């Protein structure tokens, strides 16, 4: 029996998810309990070949062989309670030494063999989530275990949901939040009364991870959120950039303030000077100035998110850990600079407003 399948799981921090597995299994001739009849023990063989991606234009064909693993037992016994206990008694600490062995191998590969680390990626979206056109060019798959949202990601998600509950009524826009995680149901918010008697326009936001909400919360404008989260890091995509920017723009009525709030100053400090996108005076996810308690919560959440990013960078520096170039979490805005500065793309964010494109990295 033989199978060839795409790599979809983040098996090792020293390999990306490109390439293919070719798995072959040689069936045993008979069960172990019948060995006395055959005068031999069954020896099933399992071979796993890891192939890199094809060097041709056809990426669906496995490329050169990169790694081979062979499992061929020298003995086999019926799976009974006495046999299992006997096997464990011969190596009682094997189960408890798995993690130390993994860490020792990782130390050898990283510090002695000089293999850089790939940051854990988000799982590929399952097939039913790829129906949206912006994910049509993204390979789909699924994940065994999706990461749970952190407390700060939950805080940002609740802010986004509360904002959209109010905003859809103000501008008559229907909004759908579609998570790639199959366990999270889609959330659709629509105005109760249609504006001008016409069907509400529909904004679909698809996201791969809860980090989407913290990106919205920590970036000072919708243009910055699109640049960082969609075009650079590919954490989310929108069906219409125009609708997305409209949803997060300040209202036309009233007299908007021209001075930035302290929260916006805090967000703007992280933006490189070369990224000259407009920064509004206030952020749509921030509470009113009169709500002191909510403002304190917002400032603490922002500072905590920024501090955690600096701590992560500091830990990698202290242990002299090396990340694959272009995968460093703390270099996200540097990558965004390159995306914005592409030839004929200095005004890329505004020029692509009406197209629901999935950004490339």
Coordinates of C-alpha atoms in Angstrom, one line a residue:
X1 CA 0.0 0.0 0.0
X2 CA 1.3 3.4 -0.9
X3 CA 0.1 7.0 -0.5
X4 CA 1.4 10.4 -1.5
X5 CA 0.1 13.5 0.4
X6 CA 0.9 17.1 0.9
X7 CA 2.6 18.2 4.1
X8 CA 0.1 20.1 6.2
X9 CA 1.2 19.7 9.8
X10 CA 3.9 21.7 11.6
X11 CA 5.9 18.6 12.5
X12 CA 9.2 20.2 13.3
X13 CA 10.4 23.8 13.9
X14 CA 13.3 23.1 11.6
X15 CA 11.2 22.4 8.5
X16 CA 8.5 24.3 6.8
X17 CA 5.3 22.7 5.4
X18 CA 6.3 22.6 1.8
X19 CA 6.7 19.3 0.0
X20 CA 5.1 15.8 0.1
X21 CA 5.1 12.6 2.1
X22 CA 5.2 9.3 0.3
X23 CA 4.2 6.5 2.7
X24 CA 4.4 2.8 1.9
X25 CA 3.3 0.0 4.2
X26 CA 4.2 -3.7 3.7
X27 CA 1.5 -5.8 5.3
X28 CA 2.6 -8.6 7.6
X29 CA 2.1 -12.1 6.3
X30 CA 0.1 -13.2 9.4
X31 CA -0.9 -12.0 12.9
X32 CA 1.7 -12.5 15.8
X33 CA -0.6 -15.0 17.5
X34 CA -0.2 -17.4 14.5
X35 CA 3.6 -17.3 14.4
X36 CA 3.8 -20.8 15.7
X37 CA 2.1 -22.0 12.6
X38 CA 4.3 -20.1 10.2
X39 CA 7.6 -20.7 12.0
X40 CA 8.3 -17.0 11.7
X41 CA 7.3 -13.7 13.2
X42 CA 5.5 -11.1 11.1
X43 CA 7.6 -8.1 10.2
X44 CA 5.6 -5.3 8.8
X45 CA 7.6 -2.5 7.2
X46 CA 6.7 1.2 7.1
X47 CA 8.6 3.6 4.8
X48 CA 8.2 7.4 4.8
X49 CA 9.9 9.5 2.1
X50 CA 9.9 13.3 2.5
X51 CA 10.1 15.0 -0.9
X52 CA 10.7 18.7 -1.4
X53 CA 8.4 20.7 -3.7
X54 CA 8.9 20.2 -7.4
X55 CA 11.4 22.5 -9.0
X56 CA 9.1 22.7 -12.1
X57 CA 6.1 24.9 -12.5
X58 CA 3.9 21.9 -11.5
X59 CA 3.9 22.2 -7.7
X60 CA 1.6 19.2 -7.4
X61 CA 4.4 16.8 -8.3
X62 CA 6.8 15.7 -5.5
X63 CA 10.4 17.0 -6.0
X64 CA 13.7 15.6 -4.9
X65 CA 14.0 13.2 -2.0
X66 CA 14.9 15.0 1.2
X67 CA 14.6 12.5 4.0
X68 CA 13.7 8.8 4.5
X69 CA 12.5 7.0 7.6
X70 CA 12.2 3.2 7.8
X71 CA 10.4 1.3 10.5
X72 CA 11.0 -2.5 10.4
X73 CA 10.6 -4.5 13.7
X74 CA 12.9 -7.4 14.6
X75 CA 10.3 -8.9 16.9
X76 CA 6.5 -8.7 17.3
X77 CA 4.2 -10.0 20.0
X78 CA 0.4 -10.1 20.5
X79 CA -1.0 -7.0 22.1
X80 CA -2.0 -8.4 25.5
X81 CA -1.8 -7.0 29.0
X82 CA 1.1 -9.2 30.1
X83 CA 3.1 -8.4 27.0
X84 CA 2.5 -4.7 27.3
X85 CA 3.5 -4.7 31.0
X86 CA 6.6 -6.7 30.2
X87 CA 7.7 -4.3 27.5
X88 CA 7.2 -1.3 29.8
X89 CA 9.1 -3.0 32.7
X90 CA 12.2 -3.3 30.4
X91 CA 12.3 0.4 29.8
X92 CA 10.3 2.1 32.6
X93 CA 11.5 5.6 32.0
X94 CA 11.1 5.7 28.2
X95 CA 7.8 7.4 28.2
X96 CA 9.0 10.1 30.6
X97 CA 12.2 10.8 28.7
X98 CA 10.4 11.6 25.4
X99 CA 10.4 15.4 26.0
X100 CA 14.1 15.6 27.2
X101 CA 15.1 13.6 24.1
X102 CA 13.2 16.0 21.9
X103 CA 14.8 19.0 23.5
X104 CA 18.3 17.5 23.3
X105 CA 17.8 16.8 19.6
X106 CA 16.5 20.4 19.1
X107 CA 19.6 21.7 20.8
X108 CA 21.9 19.7 18.6
X109 CA 20.1 20.7 15.4
X110 CA 19.9 24.4 16.2
X111 CA 23.2 25.1 17.9
X112 CA 25.5 22.5 16.5
X113 CA 24.0 21.9 13.1
X114 CA 23.0 25.6 12.6
X115 CA 19.5 24.9 11.5
X116 CA 17.3 28.0 11.9
X117 CA 13.8 27.8 13.5
X118 CA 10.5 28.2 11.7
X119 CA 7.9 30.0 13.8
X120 CA 4.8 27.8 14.3
X121 CA 2.4 28.6 11.4
X122 CA -1.4 28.6 11.5
X123 CA -3.1 25.5 10.1
X124 CA -4.4 25.6 6.6
X125 CA -8.1 26.3 6.3
X126 CA -10.4 23.3 5.7
X127 CA -12.1 22.8 2.3
X128 CA -15.4 24.4 3.3
X129 CA -13.7 27.6 4.3
X130 CA -12.0 28.0 0.9
X131 CA -15.2 28.8 -0.9
X132 CA -14.5 32.5 -0.4
X133 CA -12.6 33.7 -3.5
X134 CA -9.8 35.4 -1.5
X135 CA -8.7 31.9 -0.3
X136 CA -9.0 30.2 -3.6
X137 CA -5.3 30.4 -4.3
X138 CA -4.3 29.2 -0.8
X139 CA -3.7 25.5 -0.2
X140 CA -6.3 24.0 2.0
X141 CA -6.1 21.3 4.6
X142 CA -7.1 21.6 8.2
X143 CA -5.6 21.2 11.7
X144 CA -5.6 18.6 14.4
X145 CA -5.5 21.2 17.1
X146 CA -6.1 24.9 16.6
X147 CA -4.7 27.3 19.1
X148 CA -7.1 28.7 21.7
X149 CA -7.4 32.4 21.9
X150 CA -5.4 34.1 24.6
X151 CA -7.1 36.5 27.2
X152 CA -5.8 39.5 25.2
X153 CA -7.1 38.1 21.9
X154 CA -10.5 37.5 23.6
X155 CA -10.5 41.1 24.8
X156 CA -9.8 42.4 21.3
X157 CA -12.4 40.1 19.8
X158 CA -15.1 41.3 22.1
X159 CA -14.2 44.9 21.2
X160 CA -14.5 44.1 17.5
X161 CA -17.8 42.3 17.9
X162 CA -19.3 45.1 20.0
X163 CA -18.1 47.7 17.5
X164 CA -19.6 45.9 14.5
X165 CA -22.9 45.4 16.4
X166 CA -23.2 49.2 16.5
X167 CA -21.5 50.0 13.2
X168 CA -23.8 47.9 11.0
X169 CA -26.7 50.0 12.1
X170 CA -24.9 53.2 11.5
X171 CA -23.9 52.6 7.9
X172 CA -26.2 49.9 6.8
X173 CA -23.5 47.3 6.1
X174 CA -23.8 43.6 6.6
X175 CA -20.7 42.1 8.1
X176 CA -19.6 38.4 8.4
X177 CA -16.6 37.2 10.4
X178 CA -15.5 33.8 9.1
X179 CA -12.9 31.9 11.1
X180 CA -10.8 29.1 9.5
X181 CA -11.2 27.1 12.6
X182 CA -14.1 24.7 12.0
X183 CA -15.0 24.8 15.7
X184 CA -15.8 28.5 15.5
X185 CA -19.2 29.3 13.9
X186 CA -19.4 32.1 11.4
X187 CA -20.7 35.4 12.9
X188 CA -23.0 37.6 10.7
X189 CA -24.3 41.0 11.8
X190 CA -26.8 42.8 9.7
X191 CA -28.7 46.1 10.1
X192 CA -32.3 45.7 11.3
X193 CA -33.5 48.3 8.9
X194 CA -32.1 48.6 5.4
X195 CA -30.8 52.1 4.4
X196 CA -32.6 53.8 1.5
X197 CA -34.7 50.7 0.9
X198 CA -31.8 48.8 -0.8
X199 CA -30.2 45.5 0.3
X200 CA -27.3 46.0 2.6
X201 CA -23.8 45.7 1.2
X202 CA -21.9 42.7 2.5
X203 CA -18.4 42.7 4.0
X204 CA -16.9 39.2 4.5
X205 CA -13.8 39.1 6.7
X206 CA -12.0 35.7 6.8
X207 CA -9.3 35.1 9.3
X208 CA -6.9 32.2 10.1
X209 CA -6.2 33.0 13.7
X210 CA -7.4 35.1 16.7
X211 CA -4.4 37.3 16.1
X212 CA -6.6 39.0 13.5
X213 CA -8.4 40.7 16.4
X214 CA -5.2 42.0 18.0
X215 CA -4.0 43.3 14.7
X216 CA -7.2 45.3 14.3
X217 CA -6.9 46.5 17.9
X218 CA -3.2 47.5 17.8
X219 CA -2.9 49.1 14.3
X220 CA -3.9 52.8 14.2
X221 CA -6.1 52.7 11.0
X222 CA -7.8 50.2 8.7
X223 CA -5.2 50.9 6.1
X224 CA -2.5 49.8 8.5
X225 CA -4.5 46.7 9.4
X226 CA -4.8 45.7 5.8
X227 CA -1.1 46.3 5.1
X228 CA 0.1 44.3 8.1
X229 CA -2.6 41.6 8.6
X230 CA -3.7 40.9 5.1
X231 CA -1.0 42.0 2.6
X232 CA 2.0 41.1 4.7
X233 CA 1.2 38.5 7.4
X234 CA -1.8 37.0 5.6
X235 CA -3.7 36.5 8.8
X236 CA -7.0 37.7 7.3
X237 CA -8.6 38.8 4.0
X238 CA -11.6 40.9 3.1
X239 CA -14.2 40.6 0.4
X240 CA -14.0 44.4 -0.2
X241 CA -11.2 46.7 0.9
X242 CA -13.5 49.6 0.3
X243 CA -16.2 48.3 2.6
X244 CA -13.5 47.4 5.2
X245 CA -12.0 50.9 5.2
X246 CA -15.5 52.5 5.3
X247 CA -16.5 50.3 8.3
X248 CA -13.6 51.6 10.3
X249 CA -13.6 55.2 9.2
X250 CA -14.8 58.0 11.5
X251 CA -18.4 59.2 10.9
X252 CA -18.9 62.0 8.5
X253 CA -21.2 64.0 10.8
X254 CA -19.9 66.1 13.7
X255 CA -16.5 67.8 14.0
X256 CA -13.7 65.2 14.3
X257 CA -10.8 66.1 16.6
X258 CA -7.5 66.9 14.9
X259 CA -5.3 65.9 17.8
X260 CA -4.4 62.3 18.3
X261 CA -5.6 60.5 21.4
X262 CA -3.0 59.1 23.8
X263 CA -4.0 55.6 22.7
X264 CA -3.4 56.5 19.1
X265 CA 0.0 57.9 20.0
X266 CA 0.8 54.6 21.6
X267 CA -0.2 52.7 18.5
X268 CA 1.7 55.1 16.2
X269 CA 5.0 54.6 18.0
X270 CA 5.4 51.1 16.5
X271 CA 4.9 52.3 12.9
X272 CA 8.1 52.9 10.8
X273 CA 8.3 56.5 9.5
X274 CA 8.5 55.3 5.9
X275 CA 4.9 54.0 6.2
X276 CA 3.1 57.2 5.6
X277 CA -0.5 55.9 5.7
X278 CA -3.0 58.3 7.4
X279 CA -3.5 57.9 11.1
X280 CA -6.8 59.2 12.4
X281 CA -7.1 61.1 15.7
X282 CA -9.1 58.3 17.4
X283 CA -9.6 54.6 16.9
X284 CA -13.0 53.0 16.3
X285 CA -12.4 50.3 18.8
X286 CA -11.5 52.7 21.6
X287 CA -14.1 53.7 24.2
X288 CA -15.3 57.3 24.7
X289 CA -13.0 59.6 26.5
X290 CA -15.6 60.0 29.3
X291 CA -15.3 56.2 30.1
X292 CA -12.2 56.3 32.2
X293 CA -12.4 52.7 33.3
X294 CA -12.6 51.4 29.7
X295 CA -9.8 53.7 28.7
X296 CA -7.6 52.3 31.4
X297 CA -8.4 48.8 30.3
X298 CA -7.6 49.7 26.7
X299 CA -4.3 51.2 27.5
X300 CA -3.3 48.3 29.7
X301 CA -4.3 45.8 27.0
X302 CA -2.2 47.7 24.3
X303 CA 0.8 48.0 26.6
X304 CA 0.6 44.3 27.5
X305 CA 0.5 43.3 23.8
X306 CA 3.4 45.5 22.9
X307 CA 5.4 44.3 26.0
X308 CA 4.8 40.6 25.2
X309 CA 6.2 41.2 21.7
X310 CA 9.4 42.8 23.1
X311 CA 9.7 40.0 25.7
X312 CA 9.5 37.4 22.9
X313 CA 12.3 39.2 21.0
X314 CA 14.4 39.5 24.2
X315 CA 14.1 35.8 25.0
X316 CA 15.2 34.8 21.5
X317 CA 18.2 37.2 21.8
X318 CA 19.2 35.9 25.2
X319 CA 19.3 32.2 24.2
X320 CA 20.8 33.2 20.8
X321 CA 18.0 31.4 19.0
X322 CA 17.9 32.1 15.2
X323 CA 14.7 32.4 13.3
X324 CA 14.4 31.7 9.5
X325 CA 14.8 35.1 7.8
X326 CA 11.5 36.6 7.0
X327 CA 9.7 34.7 9.7
X328 CA 10.6 36.8 12.7
X329 CA 7.5 38.0 14.6
X330 CA 9.2 41.2 15.7
X331 CA 10.1 42.1 12.1
X332 CA 6.4 42.3 10.8
X333 CA 6.5 46.0 10.2
X334 CA 9.8 45.7 8.4
X335 CA 8.2 43.2 6.0
X336 CA 5.2 45.6 5.7
X337 CA 7.6 48.3 4.6
X338 CA 8.8 46.1 1.8
X339 CA 5.3 45.2 0.7
X340 CA 4.3 48.9 0.6
X341 CA 7.5 49.9 -1.2
X342 CA 7.2 47.4 -4.1
X343 CA 7.6 48.9 -7.6
X344 CA 4.4 50.5 -8.8
X345 CA 3.0 49.7 -5.4
X346 CA 3.8 52.8 -3.3
X347 CA 0.1 53.5 -3.2
X348 CA -0.9 49.8 -3.2
X349 CA -3.3 50.1 -0.3
X350 CA -5.4 52.7 -1.9
X351 CA -5.2 51.4 -5.5
X352 CA -6.4 48.0 -4.4
X353 CA -9.3 49.3 -2.3
X354 CA -12.0 47.9 -4.6
X355 CA -10.4 44.5 -5.1
X356 CA -10.8 41.7 -2.5
X357 CA -7.3 40.3 -3.1
X358 CA -5.5 38.0 -0.7
X359 CA -2.2 39.6 0.0
X360 CA 1.1 37.9 -0.7
X361 CA 4.1 37.7 1.5

